[in-house]
Coordinates of C-alpha atoms in Angstrom, one line a residue:
M1 CA 27.0 -67.5 20.3
S2 CA 24.2 -65.5 21.9
Y3 CA 22.9 -62.2 20.6
F4 CA 21.3 -59.2 22.2
T5 CA 19.4 -56.3 20.7
V6 CA 21.5 -53.3 19.9
H7 CA 19.3 -51.7 17.2
R8 CA 15.7 -52.1 15.9
E9 CA 14.2 -50.9 12.6
D10 CA 11.1 -51.7 10.6
V11 CA 11.2 -54.4 8.1
Y12 CA 9.9 -53.2 4.6
K13 CA 8.9 -55.5 1.8
D14 CA 8.7 -54.3 -1.8
Y15 CA 5.9 -55.5 -4.0
K16 CA 6.0 -55.0 -7.7
A17 CA 3.4 -55.0 -10.5
S18 CA 3.4 -54.5 -14.2
P19 CA 2.6 -51.0 -15.5
L20 CA -0.7 -52.1 -16.9
S21 CA -1.8 -54.1 -13.9
A22 CA -4.8 -53.2 -11.7
A23 CA -2.4 -52.5 -8.8
A24 CA -0.4 -50.0 -10.9
I25 CA -3.6 -48.3 -12.1
F26 CA -4.9 -48.2 -8.5
Q27 CA -1.7 -46.6 -7.3
L28 CA -1.9 -44.0 -10.1
V29 CA -5.5 -43.2 -9.2
L30 CA -4.6 -42.7 -5.6
F31 CA -1.8 -40.4 -6.5
A32 CA -4.1 -38.4 -8.8
I33 CA -6.6 -38.0 -6.0
T34 CA -4.0 -37.0 -3.5
I35 CA -2.6 -34.2 -5.7
G36 CA -5.5 -33.4 -8.0
A37 CA -8.3 -33.1 -5.5
P38 CA -6.6 -30.2 -3.5
I39 CA -5.7 -28.5 -6.8
A40 CA -9.3 -28.7 -8.0
L41 CA -10.6 -27.3 -4.7
V42 CA -8.2 -24.4 -4.9
A43 CA -9.0 -23.7 -8.5
V44 CA -12.8 -23.6 -8.2
N45 CA -12.8 -21.5 -5.1
P46 CA -12.5 -17.8 -6.1
D47 CA -11.9 -16.7 -2.6
I48 CA -8.6 -18.5 -2.6
W49 CA -7.4 -16.4 -5.5
P50 CA -8.1 -12.9 -4.3
M51 CA -7.7 -10.4 -7.2
Y52 CA -8.4 -7.4 -5.0
T53 CA -7.7 -6.4 -1.5
T54 CA -8.3 -3.5 0.8
V55 CA -5.4 -1.7 2.4
Y56 CA -5.6 1.2 4.9
E57 CA -3.5 4.3 4.6
Q58 CA -3.6 7.9 5.8
P59 CA -3.2 10.1 2.8
F60 CA -0.8 13.1 2.7
V61 CA -3.1 16.0 1.8
R62 CA -1.2 19.1 0.8
Y63 CA -2.7 22.6 0.7
Q64 CA -2.1 24.2 -2.7
Q65 CA -2.2 27.7 -1.4
M66 CA -5.3 28.3 -3.6
V67 CA -8.9 29.2 -2.6
I68 CA -11.8 30.8 -4.4
V69 CA -14.8 32.3 -2.6
H70 CA -18.0 33.7 -4.1
L71 CA -20.7 35.4 -1.9
D72 CA -24.3 35.9 -2.9
L73 CA -25.7 39.1 -1.6
G74 CA -29.2 40.5 -1.5
G75 CA -30.5 42.2 -4.7
G76 CA -28.7 39.8 -7.0
S77 CA -25.2 41.2 -6.4
S78 CA -22.2 39.2 -5.5
L79 CA -18.6 39.4 -4.1
A80 CA -15.6 37.3 -5.0
W81 CA -12.0 36.9 -4.0
S82 CA -9.2 34.4 -4.5
T83 CA -5.6 33.8 -3.8
I84 CA -5.1 33.6 -7.6
P85 CA -4.0 37.1 -8.8
Q86 CA -5.3 36.5 -12.4
Y87 CA -8.7 35.7 -11.0
N88 CA -8.8 38.9 -8.9
R89 CA -7.9 41.0 -11.9
L90 CA -10.8 39.6 -13.8
M91 CA -13.4 40.2 -11.0
G92 CA -13.5 43.9 -11.4
R93 CA -16.1 45.6 -9.1
T94 CA -17.1 42.3 -7.4
L95 CA -13.6 41.8 -6.0
R96 CA -13.4 42.2 -2.2
S97 CA -10.1 41.7 -0.5
S98 CA -10.4 39.3 2.3
R99 CA -8.3 37.9 5.2
L100 CA -7.4 34.2 5.1
K101 CA -5.8 32.0 7.8
T102 CA -4.8 28.4 7.3
K103 CA -3.2 25.9 9.6
E104 CA -2.1 22.3 9.1
I105 CA -2.6 20.1 12.2
D106 CA -0.3 17.2 12.9
I107 CA -1.6 15.5 16.0
N108 CA 0.8 12.5 16.3
G109 CA 3.9 14.2 14.9
D110 CA 4.4 11.8 11.9
K111 CA 4.8 14.7 9.5
I112 CA 1.5 13.8 7.8
P113 CA -1.3 16.4 8.4
D114 CA -4.2 14.9 10.4
A115 CA -6.5 18.0 9.9
F116 CA -6.6 21.3 8.2
S117 CA -8.1 24.5 9.6
I118 CA -9.1 27.4 7.4
T119 CA -10.7 30.8 8.3
L120 CA -11.8 33.5 5.9
D121 CA -13.2 36.9 6.8
V122 CA -14.8 38.9 4.0
P123 CA -15.4 42.6 4.8
L124 CA -18.9 43.9 4.2
T125 CA -20.5 47.4 4.1
A126 CA -23.5 48.3 6.2
Q127 CA -25.9 47.6 3.3
E128 CA -24.5 44.2 2.2
Q129 CA -25.9 41.0 3.5
V130 CA -24.8 37.5 2.6
F131 CA -27.5 34.9 1.8
G132 CA -25.2 32.2 0.4
F133 CA -21.7 31.4 -0.6
T134 CA -19.4 28.9 -2.4
F135 CA -16.0 28.4 -1.0
L136 CA -13.4 26.2 -2.8
V137 CA -10.2 25.0 -1.3
F138 CA -7.7 23.1 -3.5
F139 CA -5.5 20.3 -2.3
D140 CA -3.0 17.6 -3.5
F141 CA -4.2 14.2 -2.4
I142 CA -1.2 11.7 -2.2
L143 CA -1.0 8.0 -1.4
Q144 CA 2.5 6.5 -1.0
K145 CA 2.3 3.3 1.1
R146 CA 1.6 0.6 -1.5
T147 CA 1.8 2.7 -4.6
F148 CA 2.4 6.3 -5.4
F149 CA -0.9 8.1 -6.2
E150 CA -1.2 11.8 -6.6
M151 CA -4.1 13.9 -7.8
S152 CA -5.5 17.5 -7.5
T153 CA -8.7 17.7 -5.7
V154 CA -11.0 20.5 -4.3
V155 CA -13.1 20.8 -1.2
S156 CA -16.3 22.7 -1.8
L157 CA -18.3 24.4 0.9
Q158 CA -21.6 25.7 -0.2
H159 CA -24.6 27.1 1.6
S160 CA -27.7 29.2 0.8
A161 CA -30.5 30.4 3.1
A162 CA -33.5 32.6 3.1
S163 CA -32.2 34.8 5.9
A164 CA -28.9 36.7 5.9
G165 CA -26.0 35.1 7.7
A166 CA -23.2 36.4 9.8
D167 CA -20.8 33.4 9.8
Y168 CA -20.6 29.8 8.8
F169 CA -18.8 26.9 10.6
A170 CA -18.3 23.3 9.3
D171 CA -16.4 20.3 10.6
G172 CA -16.0 17.6 8.0
T173 CA -14.0 14.6 7.0
L174 CA -12.3 14.2 3.6
R175 CA -13.2 10.8 2.1
F176 CA -11.5 9.1 -0.8
V177 CA -13.9 7.6 -3.4
Q178 CA -12.6 5.3 -6.2
K179 CA -14.3 3.2 -8.9
D180 CA -11.1 1.6 -10.2
S181 CA -8.5 -0.4 -8.3
L182 CA -4.9 0.8 -8.0
R183 CA -2.0 -1.4 -8.9
P184 CA 0.5 -2.2 -6.2
G185 CA 4.3 -2.0 -6.7
F186 CA 6.6 0.5 -8.2
S187 CA 4.2 2.5 -10.3
D188 CA 3.3 6.2 -10.1
Y189 CA -0.2 7.5 -10.7
I190 CA 0.0 11.2 -11.3
N191 CA -2.8 13.4 -12.4
K192 CA -1.2 16.4 -14.0
D193 CA -4.4 18.0 -15.3
P194 CA -5.1 21.1 -13.1
L195 CA -8.6 21.9 -12.0
V196 CA -8.0 25.6 -12.7
N197 CA -5.7 27.2 -15.2
I198 CA -4.3 30.0 -13.0
S199 CA -2.7 31.8 -16.0
S200 CA -5.9 31.9 -18.1
A201 CA -7.3 35.3 -18.9
D202 CA -10.8 33.8 -19.7
I203 CA -13.3 34.5 -17.0
S204 CA -15.2 31.3 -17.8
D205 CA -12.2 29.2 -16.6
Y206 CA -12.7 30.6 -13.1
N207 CA -16.4 30.3 -12.9
V208 CA -17.3 28.7 -9.6
A209 CA -20.2 26.7 -11.1
S210 CA -18.1 25.3 -13.9
I211 CA -15.3 24.3 -11.5
V212 CA -17.8 22.5 -9.2
R213 CA -19.4 20.8 -12.2
R214 CA -16.0 19.8 -13.6
V215 CA -15.1 18.2 -10.3
A216 CA -18.5 16.4 -10.0
T217 CA -18.4 15.1 -13.5
R218 CA -14.8 14.1 -13.6
N219 CA -15.5 10.4 -13.8
G220 CA -12.2 9.5 -15.4
M221 CA -8.7 10.9 -14.8
L222 CA -5.9 10.3 -17.3
I223 CA -3.1 9.1 -15.0
E224 CA 0.5 8.9 -16.0
L225 CA 1.9 5.5 -15.0
W226 CA 5.7 5.3 -14.6
H227 CA 7.3 1.8 -14.3
I228 CA 10.6 2.3 -12.5
Y229 CA 12.2 -1.0 -13.4
L230 CA 11.1 -1.1 -17.0
F231 CA 11.8 2.6 -17.6
Y232 CA 8.8 3.5 -19.8
Y233 CA 5.7 5.6 -19.6
S234 CA 2.1 4.5 -20.2
F235 CA -1.3 5.9 -19.5
L236 CA -4.2 4.4 -17.5
L237 CA -7.7 5.7 -16.8
I238 CA -8.4 5.8 -13.1
T239 CA -11.7 6.9 -11.7
A240 CA -11.2 8.5 -8.3
S241 CA -12.3 11.6 -6.4
T242 CA -12.7 13.0 -2.9
V243 CA -15.8 13.9 -1.0
L244 CA -16.1 16.2 2.1
D245 CA -18.6 14.7 4.6
V246 CA -20.0 17.5 6.8
S247 CA -22.4 16.3 9.5
M248 CA -23.8 19.5 11.1
P249 CA -22.8 22.8 9.5
I250 CA -23.7 25.9 11.5
W251 CA -25.2 29.0 9.8
T252 CA -25.4 31.9 12.1
T253 CA -28.0 34.6 11.3
T254 CA -28.6 38.2 12.5
P255 CA -25.4 39.7 11.1
V256 CA -24.0 42.9 12.7
P257 CA -23.6 45.8 10.2
T258 CA -20.1 46.3 8.9
Q259 CA -19.0 43.0 10.5
P260 CA -17.0 40.8 8.2
F261 CA -18.7 37.6 7.0
H262 CA -16.8 34.8 8.7
I263 CA -16.2 31.3 7.3
E264 CA -14.5 28.7 9.4
A265 CA -13.9 25.0 8.5
N266 CA -12.0 22.1 10.0
I267 CA -11.2 19.3 7.6
H268 CA -10.0 16.0 9.0
F269 CA -7.8 13.5 7.0
P270 CA -8.4 10.1 8.5
V271 CA -7.1 6.7 7.4
Q272 CA -8.6 5.7 4.1
S273 CA -9.6 2.3 2.8
I274 CA -7.8 1.9 -0.5
W275 CA -9.0 -0.7 -3.1
M276 CA -6.0 -2.3 -4.7
Q277 CA -5.1 -5.2 -6.9
T278 CA -3.3 -8.1 -5.3
T279 CA 0.2 -9.1 -6.3
V280 CA 1.0 -12.4 -8.0
L281 CA 3.0 -13.4 -4.9
H282 CA 0.0 -12.7 -2.6
R283 CA -2.2 -14.9 -4.8
L284 CA 0.3 -17.7 -4.9
T285 CA 0.9 -17.6 -1.2
T286 CA -2.8 -17.7 -0.4
A287 CA -3.3 -20.6 -2.9
G288 CA -0.3 -22.5 -1.5
A289 CA -1.6 -22.3 2.0
A290 CA -5.0 -23.6 0.9
F291 CA -3.4 -26.4 -1.1
T292 CA -1.4 -27.5 1.9
F293 CA -4.6 -27.4 4.1
W294 CA -6.5 -29.7 1.7
L295 CA -3.5 -31.9 0.9
L296 CA -3.1 -33.4 4.4
P297 CA -6.6 -35.1 4.7
F298 CA -6.5 -36.4 1.1
W299 CA -3.0 -37.8 1.7
L300 CA -4.0 -39.6 4.9
F301 CA -7.1 -41.0 3.2
C302 CA -5.2 -42.4 0.2
W303 CA -2.4 -43.7 2.4
Y304 CA -4.9 -45.7 4.6
L305 CA -6.9 -46.9 1.6
R306 CA -3.7 -48.1 -0.3
R307 CA -2.4 -49.9 2.8
M308 CA -5.8 -51.6 3.4
V309 CA -6.2 -52.7 -0.2
F310 CA -2.6 -54.0 -0.7
S311 CA -2.5 -55.7 2.7
S312 CA -5.7 -57.6 2.0
G313 CA -4.3 -59.2 -1.1
A314 CA -7.2 -58.0 -3.3
L315 CA -4.7 -57.1 -6.0
F316 CA -2.0 -59.3 -7.5
L317 CA 1.5 -58.2 -6.4
V318 CA 4.9 -59.8 -6.8
Q319 CA 7.3 -59.6 -3.8
D320 CA 10.8 -58.3 -4.6
S321 CA 13.1 -61.1 -3.5
S322 CA 16.2 -59.1 -3.9
K323 CA 15.4 -57.3 -0.7
Y324 CA 15.8 -59.0 2.7
S325 CA 15.2 -58.0 6.2
M326 CA 17.5 -57.9 9.3
K327 CA 15.8 -61.0 10.6
S328 CA 16.7 -63.0 7.5
Y329 CA 20.2 -61.7 7.7
F330 CA 20.7 -63.0 11.2
T331 CA 19.0 -66.2 10.3
A332 CA 21.3 -66.8 7.3
N333 CA 24.4 -66.1 9.3
S334 CA 23.6 -67.8 12.6
G335 CA 24.9 -71.1 11.3
K336 CA 28.3 -69.8 10.5
E337 CA 29.2 -69.1 14.0

């Protein structure tokens, strides 16, 4: 009876060796190289296990409806005004009621302010001239993309000159500065320590110099950390602040008598770079991709080396006679037809 090919498959032969033979040890070494070498390369490379990362987010900056202004006049006198009623009651003769205008600007309509415009007019008498000022505007700085972070911050505008001024204009960018990384996930960082105690009757609590000094030296903030899934509170020390970068402030001299001193500022809130810790999943994903990248060349190298060594007969092997090929099957049954 004649036969024709209906199916073809590779013929495999099994070779065995004792557990303590050179062939078994060689096989174990190749397996250790295939798996161990990529793991070692991943473990010794710190870039594959990133502990920190940089994310970008536009903060939500909320105006606290609170400002403090202090004008330095000629002859050592001064004027002051604030939106805090308690502060105004403590100013006495130096209080000068002023007109304040504010506007939040949302350019792209995403309900997150992109800029903030503020204008202040302080009335002056014919004998009063302004040689310097300090203007404080208080905000809430909020991050809510990767983690919830909220703190009170203040924007300080200061200027002093040898000649009297009529108005001041500044266009600046609010920049987030941090010395400690934030943790991602379901944690809330909330700074509940106010920069100014608006109910205090102590005049020193409203001193402009002390407020500016307190903001500048606030290297650490005690942040309340709330874990949603674990339902407990803890406290973490986070060092962060904001800085207003003003490129070219404009101080206009030659004031007109009885004309109010005019302060105008535009503050922009761009996308910030946030320094954060990476999640365990992010680290494992990066390490897994690196392991796979290194595994392929080592696997190919060990596979080729094993095939070359075993095929050459350099190591003693015993063929498993219990296995047979398709060729031996047809040969054994051809005589029965």
